[in-house]
XYZ file of C-alpha atoms in Angstrom:
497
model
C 90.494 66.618 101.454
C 91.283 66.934 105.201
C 91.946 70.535 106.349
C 91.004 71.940 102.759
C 90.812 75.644 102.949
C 87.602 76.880 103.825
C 87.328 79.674 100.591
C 87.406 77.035 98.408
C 84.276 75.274 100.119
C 81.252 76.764 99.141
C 79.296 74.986 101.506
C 82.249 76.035 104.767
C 79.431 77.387 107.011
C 77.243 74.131 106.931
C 79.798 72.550 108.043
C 78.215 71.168 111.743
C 80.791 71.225 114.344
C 81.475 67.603 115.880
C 80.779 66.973 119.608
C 83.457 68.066 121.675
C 84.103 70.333 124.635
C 85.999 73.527 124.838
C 87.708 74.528 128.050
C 88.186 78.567 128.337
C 91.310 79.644 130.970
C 90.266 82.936 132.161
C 86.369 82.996 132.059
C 85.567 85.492 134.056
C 88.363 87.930 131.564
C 86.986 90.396 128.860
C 87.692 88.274 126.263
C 85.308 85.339 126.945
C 82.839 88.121 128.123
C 82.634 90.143 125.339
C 83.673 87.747 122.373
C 83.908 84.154 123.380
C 80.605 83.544 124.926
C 78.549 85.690 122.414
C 80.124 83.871 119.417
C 79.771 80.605 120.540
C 76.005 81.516 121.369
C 75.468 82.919 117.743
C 77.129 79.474 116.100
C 74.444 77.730 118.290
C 71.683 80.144 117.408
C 72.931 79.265 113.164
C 72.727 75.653 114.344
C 76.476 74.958 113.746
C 76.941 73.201 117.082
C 75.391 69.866 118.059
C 73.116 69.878 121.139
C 75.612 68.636 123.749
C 78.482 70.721 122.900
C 79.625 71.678 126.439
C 81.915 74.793 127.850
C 83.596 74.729 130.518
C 85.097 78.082 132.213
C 87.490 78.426 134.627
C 88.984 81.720 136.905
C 89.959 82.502 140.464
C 86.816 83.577 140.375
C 84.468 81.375 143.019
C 81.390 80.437 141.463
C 79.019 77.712 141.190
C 77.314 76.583 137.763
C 74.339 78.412 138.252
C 76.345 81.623 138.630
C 78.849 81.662 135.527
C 75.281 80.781 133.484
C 73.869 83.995 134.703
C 76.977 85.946 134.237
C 77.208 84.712 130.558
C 73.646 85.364 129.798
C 74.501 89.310 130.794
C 77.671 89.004 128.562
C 75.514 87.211 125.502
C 73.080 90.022 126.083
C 75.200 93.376 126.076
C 77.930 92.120 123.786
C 75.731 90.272 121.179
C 75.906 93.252 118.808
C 73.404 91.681 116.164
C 71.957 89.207 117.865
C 69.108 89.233 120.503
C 68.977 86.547 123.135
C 66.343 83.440 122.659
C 64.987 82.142 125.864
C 64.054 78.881 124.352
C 67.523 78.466 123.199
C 69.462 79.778 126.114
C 67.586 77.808 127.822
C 69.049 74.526 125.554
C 72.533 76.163 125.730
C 73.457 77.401 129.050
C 73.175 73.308 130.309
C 75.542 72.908 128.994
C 77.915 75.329 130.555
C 79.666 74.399 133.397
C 82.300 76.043 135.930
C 85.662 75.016 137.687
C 87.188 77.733 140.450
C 90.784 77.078 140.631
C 93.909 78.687 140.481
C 95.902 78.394 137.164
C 98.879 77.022 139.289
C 97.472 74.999 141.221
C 97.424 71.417 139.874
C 94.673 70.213 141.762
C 92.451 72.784 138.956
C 93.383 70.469 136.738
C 92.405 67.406 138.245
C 88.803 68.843 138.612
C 89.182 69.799 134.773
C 90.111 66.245 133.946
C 87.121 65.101 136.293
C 84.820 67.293 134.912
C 85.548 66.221 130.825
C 84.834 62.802 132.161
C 81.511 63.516 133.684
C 80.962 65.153 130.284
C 81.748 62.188 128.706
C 83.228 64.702 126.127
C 86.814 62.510 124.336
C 87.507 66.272 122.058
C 88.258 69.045 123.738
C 90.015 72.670 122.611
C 91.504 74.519 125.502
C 91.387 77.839 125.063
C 94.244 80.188 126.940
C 92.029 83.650 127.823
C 94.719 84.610 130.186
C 97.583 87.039 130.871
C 100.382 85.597 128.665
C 102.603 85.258 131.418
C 100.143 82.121 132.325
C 100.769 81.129 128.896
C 103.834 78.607 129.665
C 102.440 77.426 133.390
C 99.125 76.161 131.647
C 100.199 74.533 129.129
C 102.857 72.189 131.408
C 100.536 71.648 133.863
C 97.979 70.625 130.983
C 100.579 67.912 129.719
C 101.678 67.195 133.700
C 97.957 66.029 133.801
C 97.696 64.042 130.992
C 94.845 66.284 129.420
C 96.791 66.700 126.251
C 95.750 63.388 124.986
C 92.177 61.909 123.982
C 91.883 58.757 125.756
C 93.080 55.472 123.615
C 90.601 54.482 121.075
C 88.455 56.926 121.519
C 88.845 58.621 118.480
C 88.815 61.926 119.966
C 91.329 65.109 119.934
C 92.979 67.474 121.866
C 93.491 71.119 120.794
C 94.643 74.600 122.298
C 94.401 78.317 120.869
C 96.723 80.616 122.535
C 95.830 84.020 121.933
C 98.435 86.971 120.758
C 100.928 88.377 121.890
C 102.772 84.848 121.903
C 106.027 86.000 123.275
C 107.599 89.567 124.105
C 110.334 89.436 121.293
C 112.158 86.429 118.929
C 113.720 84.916 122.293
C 110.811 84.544 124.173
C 108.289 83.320 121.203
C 110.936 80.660 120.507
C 110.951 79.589 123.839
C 107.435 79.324 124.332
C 107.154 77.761 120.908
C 109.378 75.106 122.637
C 107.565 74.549 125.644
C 104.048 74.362 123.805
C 105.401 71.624 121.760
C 106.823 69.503 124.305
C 102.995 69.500 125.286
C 101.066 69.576 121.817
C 102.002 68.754 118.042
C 101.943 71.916 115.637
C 98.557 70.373 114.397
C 97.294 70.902 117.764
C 98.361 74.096 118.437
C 95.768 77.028 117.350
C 97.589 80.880 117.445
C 94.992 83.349 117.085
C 94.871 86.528 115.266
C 91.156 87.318 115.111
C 92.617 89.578 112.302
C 92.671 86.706 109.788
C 88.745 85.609 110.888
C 87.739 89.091 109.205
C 85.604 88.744 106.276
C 87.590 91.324 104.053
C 91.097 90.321 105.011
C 89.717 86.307 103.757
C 88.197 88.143 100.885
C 91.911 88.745 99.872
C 92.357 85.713 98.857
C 89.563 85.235 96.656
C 89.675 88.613 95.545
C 93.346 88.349 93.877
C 93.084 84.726 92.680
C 89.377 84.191 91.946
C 89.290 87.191 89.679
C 91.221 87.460 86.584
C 91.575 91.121 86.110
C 93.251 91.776 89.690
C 96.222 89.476 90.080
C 98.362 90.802 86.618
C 98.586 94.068 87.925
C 99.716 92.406 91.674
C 104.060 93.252 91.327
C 106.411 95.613 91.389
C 106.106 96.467 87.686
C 102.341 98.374 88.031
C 102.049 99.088 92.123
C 103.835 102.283 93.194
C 103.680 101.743 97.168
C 101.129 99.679 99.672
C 99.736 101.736 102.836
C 98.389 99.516 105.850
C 96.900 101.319 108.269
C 95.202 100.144 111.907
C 93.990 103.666 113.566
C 91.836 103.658 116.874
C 90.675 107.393 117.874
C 90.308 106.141 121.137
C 93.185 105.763 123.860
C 94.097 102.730 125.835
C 90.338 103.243 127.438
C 91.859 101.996 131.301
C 94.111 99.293 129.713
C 97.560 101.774 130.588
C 99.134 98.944 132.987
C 98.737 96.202 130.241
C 99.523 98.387 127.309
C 102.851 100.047 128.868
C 104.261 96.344 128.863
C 103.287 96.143 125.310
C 103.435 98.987 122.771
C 102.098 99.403 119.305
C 104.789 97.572 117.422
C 104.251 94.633 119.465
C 100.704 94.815 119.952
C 99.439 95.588 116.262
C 102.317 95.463 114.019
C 104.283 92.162 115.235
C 101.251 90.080 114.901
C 97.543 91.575 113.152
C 99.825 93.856 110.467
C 102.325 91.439 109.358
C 100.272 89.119 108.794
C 97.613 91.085 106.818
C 100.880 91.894 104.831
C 101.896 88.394 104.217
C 98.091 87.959 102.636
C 98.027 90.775 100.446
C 101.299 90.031 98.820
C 102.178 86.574 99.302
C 102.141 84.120 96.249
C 99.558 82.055 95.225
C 99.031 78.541 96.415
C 99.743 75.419 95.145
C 96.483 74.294 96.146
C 93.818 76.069 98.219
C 94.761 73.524 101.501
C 95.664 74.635 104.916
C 99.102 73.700 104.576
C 100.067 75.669 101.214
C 98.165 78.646 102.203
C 100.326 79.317 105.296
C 103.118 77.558 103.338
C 102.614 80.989 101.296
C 102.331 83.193 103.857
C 105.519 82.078 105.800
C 107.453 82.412 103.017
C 106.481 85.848 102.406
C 107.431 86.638 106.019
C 111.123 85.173 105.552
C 111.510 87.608 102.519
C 110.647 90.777 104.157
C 114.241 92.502 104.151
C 115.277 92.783 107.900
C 116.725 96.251 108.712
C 120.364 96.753 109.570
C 120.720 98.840 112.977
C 121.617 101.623 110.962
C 118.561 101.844 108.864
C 115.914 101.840 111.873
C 115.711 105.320 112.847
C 114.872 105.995 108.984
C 112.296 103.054 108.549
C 110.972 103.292 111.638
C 108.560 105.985 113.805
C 107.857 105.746 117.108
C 105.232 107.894 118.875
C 103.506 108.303 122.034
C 99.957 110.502 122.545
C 100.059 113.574 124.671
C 98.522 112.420 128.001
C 99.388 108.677 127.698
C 101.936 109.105 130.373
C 98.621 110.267 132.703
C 96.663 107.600 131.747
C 96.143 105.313 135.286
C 98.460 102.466 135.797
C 101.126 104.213 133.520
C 104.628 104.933 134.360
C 104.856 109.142 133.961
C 108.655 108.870 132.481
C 107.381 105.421 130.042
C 108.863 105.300 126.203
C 105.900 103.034 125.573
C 104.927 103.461 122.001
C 101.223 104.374 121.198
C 101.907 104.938 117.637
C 104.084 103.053 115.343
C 105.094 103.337 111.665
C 107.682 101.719 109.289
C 108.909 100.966 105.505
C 109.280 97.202 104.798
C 110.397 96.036 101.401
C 110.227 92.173 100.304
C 113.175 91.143 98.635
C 111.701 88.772 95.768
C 110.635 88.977 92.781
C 107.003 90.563 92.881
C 107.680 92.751 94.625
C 111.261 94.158 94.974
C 111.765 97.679 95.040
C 108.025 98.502 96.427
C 107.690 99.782 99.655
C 105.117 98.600 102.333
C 104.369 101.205 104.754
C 102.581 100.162 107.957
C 101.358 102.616 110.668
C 99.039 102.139 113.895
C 98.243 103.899 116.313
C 96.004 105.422 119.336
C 94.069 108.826 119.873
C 94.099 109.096 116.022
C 91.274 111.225 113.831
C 89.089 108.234 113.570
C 88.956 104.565 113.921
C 89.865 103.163 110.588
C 91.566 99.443 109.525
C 92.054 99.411 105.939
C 94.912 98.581 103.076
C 95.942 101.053 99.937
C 97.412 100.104 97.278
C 98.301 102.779 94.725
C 99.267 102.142 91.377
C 101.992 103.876 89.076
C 100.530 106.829 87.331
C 100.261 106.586 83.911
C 103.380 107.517 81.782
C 101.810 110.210 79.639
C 100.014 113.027 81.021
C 97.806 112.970 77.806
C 94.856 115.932 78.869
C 97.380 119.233 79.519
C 97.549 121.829 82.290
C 94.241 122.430 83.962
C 93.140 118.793 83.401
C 93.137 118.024 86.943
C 95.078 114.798 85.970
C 98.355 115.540 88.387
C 100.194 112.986 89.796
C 99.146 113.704 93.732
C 95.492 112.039 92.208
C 96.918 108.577 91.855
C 94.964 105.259 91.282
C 94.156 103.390 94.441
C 92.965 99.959 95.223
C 91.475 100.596 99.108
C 90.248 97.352 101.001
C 88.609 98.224 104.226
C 88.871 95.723 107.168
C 87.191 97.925 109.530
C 84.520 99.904 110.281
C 82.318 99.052 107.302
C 84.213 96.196 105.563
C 84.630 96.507 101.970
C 86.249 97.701 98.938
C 86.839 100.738 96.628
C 88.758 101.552 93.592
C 89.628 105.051 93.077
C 90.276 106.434 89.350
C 89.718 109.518 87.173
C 86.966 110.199 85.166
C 85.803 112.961 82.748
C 83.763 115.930 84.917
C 80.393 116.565 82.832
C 80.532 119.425 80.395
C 83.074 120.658 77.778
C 86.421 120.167 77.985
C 88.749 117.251 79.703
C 88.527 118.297 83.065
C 89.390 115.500 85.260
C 88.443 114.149 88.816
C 88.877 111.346 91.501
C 85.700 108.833 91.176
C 84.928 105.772 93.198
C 83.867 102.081 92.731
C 82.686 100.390 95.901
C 81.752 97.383 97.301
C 80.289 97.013 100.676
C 79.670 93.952 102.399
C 76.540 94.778 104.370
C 74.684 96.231 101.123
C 76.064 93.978 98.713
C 75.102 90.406 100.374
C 72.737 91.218 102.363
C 73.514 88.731 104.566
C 74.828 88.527 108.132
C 78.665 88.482 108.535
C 79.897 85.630 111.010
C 82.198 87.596 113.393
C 86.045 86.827 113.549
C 85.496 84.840 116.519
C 82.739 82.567 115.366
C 84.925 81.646 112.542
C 87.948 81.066 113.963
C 86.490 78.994 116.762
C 84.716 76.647 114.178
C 87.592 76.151 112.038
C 89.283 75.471 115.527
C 87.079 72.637 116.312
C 86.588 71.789 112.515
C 90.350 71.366 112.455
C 91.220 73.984 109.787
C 94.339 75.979 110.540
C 94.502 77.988 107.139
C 93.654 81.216 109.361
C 96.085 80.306 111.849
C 99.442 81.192 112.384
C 101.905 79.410 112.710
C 104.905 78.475 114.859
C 108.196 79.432 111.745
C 105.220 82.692 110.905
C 105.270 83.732 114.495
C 109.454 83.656 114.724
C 109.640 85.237 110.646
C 107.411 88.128 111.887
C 109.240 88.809 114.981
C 112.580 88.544 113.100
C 111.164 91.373 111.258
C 110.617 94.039 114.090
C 113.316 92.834 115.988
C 115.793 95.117 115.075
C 112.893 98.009 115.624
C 112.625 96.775 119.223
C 116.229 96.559 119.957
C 117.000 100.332 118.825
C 113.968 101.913 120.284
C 114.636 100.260 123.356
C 118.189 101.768 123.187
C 117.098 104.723 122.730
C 115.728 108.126 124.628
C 112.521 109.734 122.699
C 111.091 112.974 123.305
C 107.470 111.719 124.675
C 105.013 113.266 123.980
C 105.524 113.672 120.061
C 101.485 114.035 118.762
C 98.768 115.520 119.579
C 95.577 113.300 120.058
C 93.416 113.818 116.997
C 96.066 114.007 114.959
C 97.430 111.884 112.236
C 100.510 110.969 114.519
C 104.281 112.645 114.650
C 105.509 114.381 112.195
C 108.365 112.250 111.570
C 106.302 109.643 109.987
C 105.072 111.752 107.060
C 108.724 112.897 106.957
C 109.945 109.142 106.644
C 107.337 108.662 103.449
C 107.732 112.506 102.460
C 111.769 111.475 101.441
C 110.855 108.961 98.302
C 107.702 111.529 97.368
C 105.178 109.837 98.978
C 102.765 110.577 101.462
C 99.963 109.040 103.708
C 96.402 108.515 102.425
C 94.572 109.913 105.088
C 90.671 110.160 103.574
């Protein structure tokens, strides 16, 4: 089947990708530095592309071939985390990187990009927008102003872009962009990333719920209490403060990465494990999320900002920029009505940690009596961890040894490293085969991107109304107070070990 899903294909990572070319906007950037390059190497190194599978970068920056080869050897070499560089194969791979300086308005870049995919001889080719978003629109007209958008006639080839996040600034701007991308490439064509969805545990999801029968029963309203998603970094914004003020935490983590995890743990299942139902699913779950009423915000809704963000270089001192975000989302179907989603992010936190809770009702009998240790703050928890160490627990209570019915919090776990064995393709290697592969199933896509921003709008509009007393945490701290106040006023509180 054409664009099946890849977790229902045992076989997905012998999949060879076809001969094509991939064109990287912003090559000299971070991005294609420290994760482009280096997983593109490693899916040579695994022998997933063919031989003359060709890159071609492109920046301000003046170089010549030679130079962008040595560059990306440095970036292979620092940012390869588990993977050393072979000289024999380097040797194979960087000839087949090449190099156009140009400026990203200038349409004469473009020419030399359409020259150079000739000389390639290359009829597929992904583009892949590594810019500033603001670039976003420009490069994609003067793509389809060049006629790159289109394989030439009969030669069976394709054209494809990913656009990475944020795509758009709120619901007015992601529809417009959605517009102008589309007046250059079909929806089929059109690749938004969240290297979120490329992680191994939030894809385990999937097979997790609906490949085991003892998980997806208990999945609704009538056995899970609350679910906790939280994305913590216990780091600042590490010399990003120009970028970051512009964006936030809502829009940075929550808009885009956190929704969507969302729509994957809870959305239903699938018609059939295909591209097209899969995000079908997801989509729909988006469009259900409740949207908040401008009265309900400020109790749904935390915003935050780190003592010492305003001093951070490049940073407005007077900024409401939000470094820390939290809020209560409920779905309004049938699974899950009633059930609260909390989702929280944030900077300068106790420690880096990505992972999802789900607790379970308590049981309806306290059967053991006082001194048990069975109260109801020891609940039952189903904890998938995206990141650090990607895996998954289950947290119950069991009997302590020796006399009585004294009662404790055990765990089950599952760890990918220990548990396989095997190497773990990185987000990036996965999301740029199934780019080239033509599988969208981890994409997002174009009525996803407006549902999720739908969703926070209303959060945007009032914060941005608003005055906050900045700063309102302390790094190293679990964020502002108000967000364990806005879980503390239905009984509930954050898991934070």
């Amino acid at each position: 089947m054409a664009n099946a899903n890849p977790f229902s294909d045992p076989l997905r990572f012998e999949r060879r990708v076809p001969a094509c070319a991939i064109v990287i906007f912003g090559a000299s950037g971070d991005l294609a530095k420290r994760k482009l390059l280096p997983a593109l190497y490693r899916l040579a190194l695994d022998r997933f592309l063919p031989e003359n599978f060709a890159i071609i970068g492109t920046s301000r920056t003046a170089m010549t071939d030679e130079e962008f080869r040595a560059k990306m050897r440095e970036s292979v070499e620092k940012y390869s985390e588990d993977t050393s560089l072979d000289a024999s194969l380097w040797s194979r791979f960087e000839s087949n990187l090449h190099y156009v300086t140009g400026d990203l308005n200038d349409e004469n870049l473009y020419t030399a990009l359409g020259a150079k995919i000739a000389e390639i001889k290359h009829s597929s080719v992904l583009f892949y927008l590594s810019t500033q978003p603001s670039y976003y629109g420009p490069v994609v007209d003067a793509i389809g102003h060049a006629g790159l958008n289109k394989a030439p006639e009969g030669s069976g080839g394709w054209r494809r872009i990913i656009i990475e996040k944020p795509f758009g600034h709120d619901l007015e701007s992601a529809r417009a962009l959605n517009k102008r991308v589309q007046s250059v490439f079909q929806e089929d064509e059109t690749y938004r990333i969240d290297h979120y969805l490329g992680k191994e545990t939030v894809q385990n999801i999937l097979a997790f719920r609906f490949g085991n029968g003892i998980f997806e029963p208990l999945w609704n309203r009538r056995y899970v209490n609350h679910v906790q998603i939280t994305a913590a970094e216990s780091i600042g914004v590490e010399g990003r403060g120009a970028y970051y003020q512009e964006a936030g935490a809502l829009r940075d983590m929550i808009q885009n990465h956190l929704l969507q995890v969302m729509a994957t743990i809870a959305m239903e299942p699938p018609a059939l494990f295909e591209a097209g139902a899969v995000r079908d699913e997801r989509a729909k779950l988006l469009r259900s999320i409740r949207i908040m009423k401008p009265e309900d915000v400020p109790r749904f809704s935390v915003c935050g900002q780190y003592k010492g963000f305003r001093q951070e270089e490049g940073v407005n001192p007077e900024t409401q920029t939000d470094t820390y975000a939290a809020a209560t989302f409920y779905v309004d179907n049938w699974r899950w009505a009633g059930v609260p989603f909390y989702i929280r992010t944030g900077k300068k936190l106790p420690r880096r940690v990505t992972d999802i809770a789900i607790q379970y009702n308590t049981a309806p009998l306290a059967l053991f009596g006082a001194g048990s240790g069975e109260p109801t703050a020891r609940p039952n928890y189903l904890i998938l961890r995206i990141q650090p160490e990607e895996g998954i627990s289950m947290r119950f209570l069991s009997k302590e040894p020796g006399s009585g019915m004294r009662l404790r919090p055990v765990s089950m776990d599952f760890n990918y490293g220990t548990s396989f064995g095997n190497r773990s393709p990185s987000a990036y290697e996965t999301l740029l085969a199934d780019a080239m592969l033509g599988d969208a199933t981890l994409y997002t896509r174009q009525d996803m991107v407006e549902a999720s921003w739908k969703v926070i709008q209303p959060i945007l509009d009032d914060w941005g109304a608003r005055k906050f007393s900045f700063p309102n945490y302390e790094p190293g701290s679990w964020g502002p107070a108000e967000a364990d106040a806005m879980l503390a006023r239905t009984g509930r509180k954050w898991r934070n070990s």
